[in-house]
Backbone as numpy.savetxt, mean C-alpha at the origin, in Angstrom:
# Nx Ny Nz CAx CAy CAz Cx Cy Cz
-5.26 -26.11 -6.67 -5.35 -25.41 -7.95 -5.82 -23.98 -7.71
-5.24 -23.06 -8.43 -5.62 -21.66 -8.39 -6.96 -21.52 -9.12
-8.02 -21.20 -8.37 -9.35 -21.09 -8.97 -9.43 -19.98 -10.02
-8.63 -18.94 -9.84 -8.65 -17.87 -10.83 -8.02 -18.29 -12.15
-7.29 -19.39 -12.16 -6.67 -19.86 -13.40 -7.71 -20.11 -14.48
-8.97 -20.28 -14.09 -10.04 -20.51 -15.06 -10.59 -19.20 -15.64
-10.25 -18.08 -15.06 -10.75 -16.77 -15.50 -9.79 -16.24 -16.58
-10.31 -16.06 -17.79 -9.45 -15.62 -18.90 -8.84 -14.24 -18.64
-9.53 -13.39 -17.91 -8.96 -12.07 -17.59 -7.73 -12.23 -16.68
-7.83 -13.14 -15.71 -6.70 -13.41 -14.81 -5.52 -13.99 -15.61
-5.84 -14.88 -16.54 -4.80 -15.46 -17.39 -4.08 -14.37 -18.17
-4.85 -13.43 -18.74 -4.24 -12.34 -19.52 -3.41 -11.42 -18.64
-3.90 -11.14 -17.45 -3.16 -10.27 -16.53 -1.80 -10.87 -16.19
-1.75 -12.18 -16.06 -0.53 -12.85 -15.63 0.33 -13.39 -16.76
-0.09 -13.19 -18.00 0.66 -13.68 -19.16 1.47 -12.53 -19.76
2.79 -12.50 -19.56 3.59 -11.41 -20.10 3.65 -11.38 -21.62
3.21 -12.46 -22.29 3.20 -12.46 -23.75 1.89 -11.95 -24.33
0.87 -11.80 -23.48 -0.42 -11.29 -23.93 -0.27 -9.81 -24.29
-0.90 -9.40 -25.40 -0.93 -7.99 -25.80 -2.37 -7.60 -26.08
-2.82 -6.52 -25.48 -4.18 -6.02 -25.68 -4.39 -5.71 -27.17
-5.54 -6.11 -27.68 -5.84 -5.89 -29.11 -5.97 -4.42 -29.46
-6.43 -3.58 -28.52 -6.67 -2.17 -28.84 -5.41 -1.31 -28.71
-4.48 -1.69 -27.84 -3.35 -0.78 -27.59 -2.01 -1.49 -27.46
-2.02 -2.81 -27.43 -0.77 -3.55 -27.32 -0.20 -3.68 -25.92
-0.91 -3.15 -24.91 -0.42 -3.25 -23.53 -0.34 -4.70 -23.10
0.68 -4.98 -22.31 0.79 -6.30 -21.70 1.04 -6.11 -20.21
0.83 -7.17 -19.50 0.94 -7.12 -18.05 1.78 -8.31 -17.61
2.19 -8.34 -16.41 2.99 -9.46 -15.92 2.55 -9.91 -14.55
1.30 -9.66 -14.25 0.78 -10.05 -12.94 0.30 -8.83 -12.17
0.06 -9.05 -10.90 -0.45 -7.99 -10.04 0.59 -6.88 -9.90
0.12 -5.66 -9.99 0.96 -4.49 -9.78 0.45 -3.79 -8.53
1.33 -3.56 -7.58 0.94 -2.89 -6.35 0.75 -1.40 -6.62
-0.06 -0.75 -5.80 -0.34 0.68 -5.94 0.08 1.37 -4.65
0.51 2.61 -4.76 0.97 3.28 -3.55 0.68 4.77 -3.52
0.87 5.31 -2.34 0.69 6.73 -2.07 2.05 7.31 -1.70
2.37 8.46 -2.24 3.66 9.09 -2.00 3.75 9.85 -0.69
2.60 10.10 -0.08 2.58 10.84 1.17 1.26 10.59 1.89
1.20 10.87 3.20 -0.08 10.76 3.90 -1.08 11.75 3.31
-2.36 11.42 3.38 -3.38 12.31 2.81 -3.37 13.71 3.42
-2.97 13.83 4.68 -2.99 15.13 5.33 -1.76 15.99 5.01
-0.76 15.46 4.34 0.45 16.20 3.98 0.08 17.30 2.98
0.30 18.58 3.33 -0.19 19.67 2.49 0.82 20.22 1.48
2.05 19.70 1.48 3.13 20.36 0.73 3.41 19.75 -0.64
2.57 18.85 -1.11 2.78 18.24 -2.42 3.71 17.04 -2.34
3.86 16.35 -3.46 4.63 15.10 -3.47 6.14 15.35 -3.47
6.86 14.34 -3.08 8.31 14.31 -3.19 8.64 14.14 -4.67
9.44 15.03 -5.22 9.76 14.97 -6.64 11.26 14.76 -6.82
11.67 14.46 -8.05 13.09 14.27 -8.34 13.89 15.52 -7.99
13.28 16.69 -8.16 13.96 17.94 -7.84 14.20 18.13 -6.36
13.45 17.40 -5.53 13.62 17.51 -4.08 14.77 16.65 -3.56
15.29 15.77 -4.39 16.28 14.81 -3.91 15.58 13.75 -3.09
16.17 13.36 -1.98 15.60 12.32 -1.13 14.67 12.86 -0.07
14.63 14.19 0.09 13.88 14.79 1.19 13.20 16.07 0.74
11.93 16.20 1.12 11.20 17.46 0.93 11.02 18.06 2.31
11.60 19.24 2.51 11.53 19.92 3.79 10.83 21.25 3.61
9.81 21.48 4.42 9.08 22.75 4.41 8.98 23.17 5.88
9.81 24.13 6.28 9.87 24.50 7.69 10.33 23.30 8.50
9.56 22.91 9.50 9.87 21.74 10.33 9.27 20.45 9.77
8.48 20.54 8.71 7.83 19.37 8.11 8.80 18.69 7.15
8.85 17.36 7.20 9.81 16.60 6.40 9.10 15.38 5.80
9.38 15.13 4.51 8.87 13.94 3.83 10.02 13.27 3.10
10.19 11.97 3.37 11.10 11.14 2.59 10.28 9.99 2.02
10.92 9.08 1.32 10.20 7.93 0.78 9.71 6.99 1.89
10.32 7.07 3.07 10.01 6.13 4.14 9.37 6.74 5.38
9.64 8.00 5.64 9.19 8.65 6.87 8.61 10.02 6.56
7.75 10.49 7.48 7.17 11.81 7.32 6.94 12.41 8.71
7.27 13.68 8.84 6.98 14.46 10.04 6.18 15.67 9.58
4.98 15.80 10.10 4.12 16.93 9.76 3.53 17.47 11.05
3.92 18.68 11.39 3.53 19.30 12.64 3.86 18.35 13.78
2.89 17.94 14.60 3.21 17.03 15.70 2.89 15.57 15.36
2.68 15.27 14.08 2.35 13.91 13.64 3.59 13.22 13.06
3.65 11.90 13.23 4.75 11.09 12.73 4.18 9.93 11.92
4.78 9.70 10.74 4.26 8.69 9.82 5.37 7.76 9.32
4.98 6.53 9.04 5.87 5.54 8.46 5.20 5.00 7.19
5.99 4.89 6.11 5.49 4.30 4.87 5.48 2.79 5.06
4.37 2.15 4.77 4.20 0.72 5.04 3.41 0.09 3.90
3.11 -1.18 4.03 2.26 -1.86 3.05 1.02 -2.41 3.75
-0.08 -2.38 3.02 -1.35 -2.94 3.47 -1.63 -4.13 2.56
-1.40 -5.36 3.05 -1.60 -6.54 2.19 -3.07 -6.93 2.07
-3.46 -7.27 0.84 -4.81 -7.75 0.55 -4.68 -9.02 -0.30
-4.91 -10.18 0.29 -4.86 -11.42 -0.50 -5.95 -11.40 -1.58
-5.65 -11.99 -2.72 -6.64 -12.10 -3.80 -7.24 -13.50 -3.71
-8.54 -13.55 -3.42 -9.23 -14.84 -3.26 -9.11 -15.68 -4.53
-8.92 -16.97 -4.34 -8.84 -17.90 -5.46 -7.44 -17.99 -6.04
-6.48 -17.31 -5.41 -5.10 -17.36 -5.90 -4.15 -17.38 -4.70
-2.88 -17.49 -5.01 -1.84 -17.41 -3.98 -1.23 -16.01 -3.94
-1.81 -15.07 -4.68 -1.26 -13.73 -4.84 -1.77 -12.78 -3.76
-0.96 -11.76 -3.49 -1.32 -10.70 -2.54 -1.08 -9.36 -3.21
-2.10 -8.52 -3.19 -1.98 -7.15 -3.68 -1.55 -6.29 -2.50
-0.63 -5.35 -2.74 -0.16 -4.46 -1.68 -0.48 -3.00 -2.01
-1.08 -2.32 -1.05 -1.17 -0.87 -1.11 0.06 -0.34 -0.38
0.79 0.56 -0.97 1.84 1.29 -0.27 1.16 2.49 0.38
1.02 2.48 1.69 0.26 3.51 2.39 1.08 4.05 3.56
0.52 5.01 4.25 1.19 5.65 5.38 0.42 5.38 6.67
1.18 5.13 7.73 0.61 4.91 9.05 1.10 5.99 10.00
0.20 6.48 10.82 0.54 7.45 11.86 0.84 6.69 13.14
1.95 7.05 13.77 2.37 6.41 15.02 2.50 7.45 16.12
2.38 7.00 17.36 2.70 7.86 18.49 4.18 8.22 18.40
4.55 9.38 18.92 5.93 9.86 18.83 6.92 8.83 19.38
6.62 8.22 20.51 7.54 7.25 21.11 7.70 6.03 20.22
6.60 5.57 19.63 6.67 4.42 18.73 7.43 4.76 17.45
7.25 5.97 16.95 7.96 6.43 15.77 9.47 6.42 16.04
9.87 6.96 17.19 11.29 6.99 17.55 11.85 5.58 17.65
11.10 4.67 18.28 11.55 3.28 18.40 11.68 2.63 17.02
10.73 2.90 16.13 10.78 2.37 14.77 12.03 2.86 14.05
12.29 4.18 14.12 13.44 4.77 13.43 14.74 4.20 13.99
14.86 4.10 15.30 16.07 3.54 15.91 16.29 2.10 15.45
15.23 1.32 15.37 15.33 -0.06 14.91 15.69 -0.11 13.43
15.05 0.73 12.62 15.28 0.72 11.17 16.70 1.15 10.82
17.28 2.03 11.62 18.65 2.50 11.35 19.70 1.64 12.02
19.28 0.64 12.81 20.22 -0.25 13.48 20.81 0.31 14.76
20.34 1.49 15.18 20.85 2.08 16.42 20.32 1.35 17.65
19.20 0.71 17.52 18.61 -0.06 18.60 17.81 -1.17 17.93
17.51 -2.21 18.64 16.72 -3.29 18.06 15.54 -3.59 18.96
14.64 -4.33 18.42 13.55 -4.79 19.25 12.21 -4.12 18.98
12.09 -3.32 17.93 10.77 -2.77 17.61 9.86 -3.93 17.22
8.87 -4.20 18.05 7.99 -5.35 17.83 6.68 -4.98 17.17
6.47 -3.69 16.93 5.24 -3.22 16.35 4.57 -2.22 17.25
3.48 -1.63 16.74 2.80 -0.59 17.51 1.40 -0.38 16.96
0.59 0.25 17.79 -0.72 0.70 17.32 -0.49 1.83 16.31
-1.33 1.89 15.30 -1.15 2.89 14.25 -2.50 3.23 13.64
-2.49 4.27 12.83 -3.69 4.70 12.10 -3.35 4.77 10.63
-4.18 4.18 9.79 -4.03 4.29 8.35 -4.31 5.73 7.94
-3.40 6.33 7.19 -3.53 7.75 6.87 -3.72 8.02 5.38
-4.18 7.03 4.65 -4.57 7.21 3.25 -5.95 6.61 3.05
-6.75 7.26 2.23 -8.08 6.76 1.91 -7.93 5.75 0.77
-7.98 4.48 1.08 -7.79 3.43 0.09 -9.07 3.22 -0.72
-8.96 3.14 -2.05 -10.14 2.84 -2.86 -10.80 1.54 -2.39
-12.10 1.56 -2.32 -12.99 0.51 -1.83 -13.06 0.47 -0.31
-12.17 1.18 0.37 -12.13 1.16 1.83 -12.09 2.58 2.40
-12.73 3.52 1.69 -12.74 4.91 2.12 -13.41 5.04 3.48
-12.92 6.00 4.25 -13.44 6.20 5.59 -13.33 7.68 5.95
-14.31 8.18 6.68 -14.26 9.57 7.13 -13.24 9.76 8.25
-12.87 8.69 8.90 -11.92 8.73 10.02 -10.75 7.80 9.71
-9.57 8.10 10.27 -8.46 7.15 10.12 -8.85 5.77 10.67
-8.35 4.74 10.05 -8.67 3.36 10.43 -7.62 2.86 11.42
-8.08 2.35 12.58 -7.17 1.81 13.59 -6.52 0.54 13.07
-5.21 0.45 13.26 -4.44 -0.68 12.73 -3.34 -1.09 13.69
-2.68 -2.17 13.34 -1.47 -2.61 14.02 -0.35 -2.60 12.98
0.77 -1.98 13.33 1.94 -1.95 12.46 2.93 -2.99 12.96
3.33 -3.87 12.07 4.29 -4.93 12.41 5.54 -4.72 11.56
6.72 -4.94 12.15 7.94 -4.76 11.36 8.02 -5.74 10.21
8.77 -5.35 9.20 8.97 -6.22 8.04 9.73 -7.47 8.45
9.50 -8.54 7.70 10.20 -9.79 8.00 11.64 -9.75 7.53
11.93 -8.89 6.56 13.32 -8.71 6.12 13.57 -7.22 5.96
14.82 -6.85 6.01 15.18 -5.43 5.95 14.78 -4.75 4.65
14.55 -5.50 3.59 14.23 -4.91 2.30 12.74 -4.58 2.16
11.92 -5.08 3.07 10.48 -4.87 2.99 10.05 -3.71 3.88
8.90 -3.16 3.54 8.29 -2.15 4.40 7.51 -2.87 5.50
7.25 -2.18 6.61 6.43 -2.80 7.65 5.01 -3.04 7.14
4.32 -3.99 7.76 2.96 -4.35 7.36 1.94 -3.70 8.29
0.85 -3.23 7.70 -0.22 -2.59 8.45 -1.47 -3.45 8.34
-2.05 -3.80 9.48 -3.24 -4.64 9.51 -4.35 -3.91 10.24
-5.49 -3.76 9.58 -6.64 -3.09 10.20 -7.16 -3.93 11.36
-7.66 -3.25 12.40 -8.17 -3.92 13.59 -9.61 -4.40 13.39
-10.43 -3.60 12.73 -11.84 -3.93 12.54 -12.36 -3.26 11.27
-13.57 -3.64 10.87 -14.22 -3.00 9.73 -13.97 -3.71 8.42
-14.42 -3.09 7.32 -14.31 -3.73 6.01 -12.88 -4.03 5.57
-11.94 -3.16 5.91 -10.55 -3.42 5.53 -10.00 -4.63 6.28
-10.29 -4.73 7.56 -9.85 -5.89 8.34 -10.45 -7.17 7.76
-11.72 -7.13 7.39 -12.37 -8.30 6.80 -11.70 -8.68 5.48
-11.41 -7.67 4.65 -10.76 -7.95 3.36 -9.35 -8.51 3.56
-8.64 -8.03 4.57 -7.30 -8.56 4.82 -7.37 -10.01 5.31
-8.41 -10.34 6.06 -8.56 -11.70 6.58 -9.10 -12.67 5.53
-10.07 -12.22 4.74 -10.77 -13.11 3.80 -10.30 -12.96 2.35
-9.62 -11.86 2.05 -9.18 -11.60 0.69 -10.19 -10.78 -0.09
-9.74 -10.28 -1.23 -10.61 -9.53 -2.14 -10.79 -10.35 -3.40
-11.88 -10.10 -4.10 -12.12 -10.80 -5.36 -11.27 -10.15 -6.46
-11.11 -10.86 -7.56 -10.40 -10.31 -8.71 -11.13 -9.08 -9.23
-12.46 -9.10 -9.22 -13.22 -7.93 -9.67 -12.97 -6.74 -8.74
-12.84 -6.97 -7.45 -12.52 -5.88 -6.53 -11.12 -5.33 -6.82
-10.18 -6.21 -7.13 -8.84 -5.75 -7.49 -8.91 -4.85 -8.72
-9.69 -5.25 -9.71 -9.83 -4.44 -10.92 -10.50 -3.10 -10.61
-11.45 -3.08 -9.67 -12.07 -1.83 -9.23 -11.04 -0.92 -8.56
-10.16 -1.50 -7.76 -9.11 -0.71 -7.12 -8.22 -0.08 -8.18
-7.79 -0.86 -9.15 -6.97 -0.31 -10.24 -7.69 0.84 -10.93
-8.97 0.65 -11.24 -9.74 1.70 -11.92 -9.81 2.96 -11.07
-10.04 2.80 -9.77 -10.11 3.95 -8.86 -8.78 4.68 -8.75
-7.68 3.96 -8.99 -6.34 4.55 -8.95 -5.92 5.11 -10.31
-6.84 5.09 -11.28 -6.55 5.66 -12.59 -5.97 4.67 -13.60
-5.99 3.40 -13.28 -5.47 2.35 -14.17 -6.57 1.32 -14.42
-7.55 1.67 -15.20 -8.65 0.74 -15.48 -8.19 -0.32 -16.48
-7.89 -1.49 -15.97 -7.37 -2.58 -16.80 -8.48 -3.41 -17.45
-9.71 -3.23 -16.98 -10.80 -4.11 -17.43 -10.93 -4.15 -18.95
-10.94 -3.03 -19.68 -11.10 -3.14 -21.13 -9.91 -3.84 -21.82
-8.73 -3.78 -21.19 -7.54 -4.37 -21.79 -7.43 -5.87 -21.54
-8.25 -6.38 -20.65 -8.19 -7.81 -20.32 -9.32 -8.60 -20.95
-10.13 -7.94 -21.77 -11.29 -8.60 -22.35 -10.96 -9.50 -23.53
-9.78 -9.38 -24.06 -9.36 -10.29 -25.13 -9.61 -9.73 -26.42
């Protein structure tokens, strides 16, 4: 049994027929949150006016890849299981890879070569509840299917612990609030 099924806030979050009394908002379950670029990217977000690519000199940003100076990045997901449920919250974040690993990833992703088994990486976004003054060491693993982004798993520290043990529903709500989507007042009934 899903232990969160007893929490009325969880029930409201997952009930698409529920409507908040103050504003009429409804939800349909967990909504993943993401970052449009690595934190160190200085040229602003990719916009509709940019098309599929934002290029500034030799720096390039797409929805999936980024090249900034001598750094190479891949857009990936950071999975965080929600304790007491079968659900997983995903951060869409960016990982920095060594140039050789980046090339191998791109060749594999485009089908020009196969066999990218993963690589050491650094998390390049400051995730709410897991802020760090330094990039977090991680392992990047390829997606299980071509439609998914690769998965990033922290090696040590609070993020690694949260990925292994899960986050509480209250922590999930804190993450939403830190991302500018405070759902707590809308789930009170």
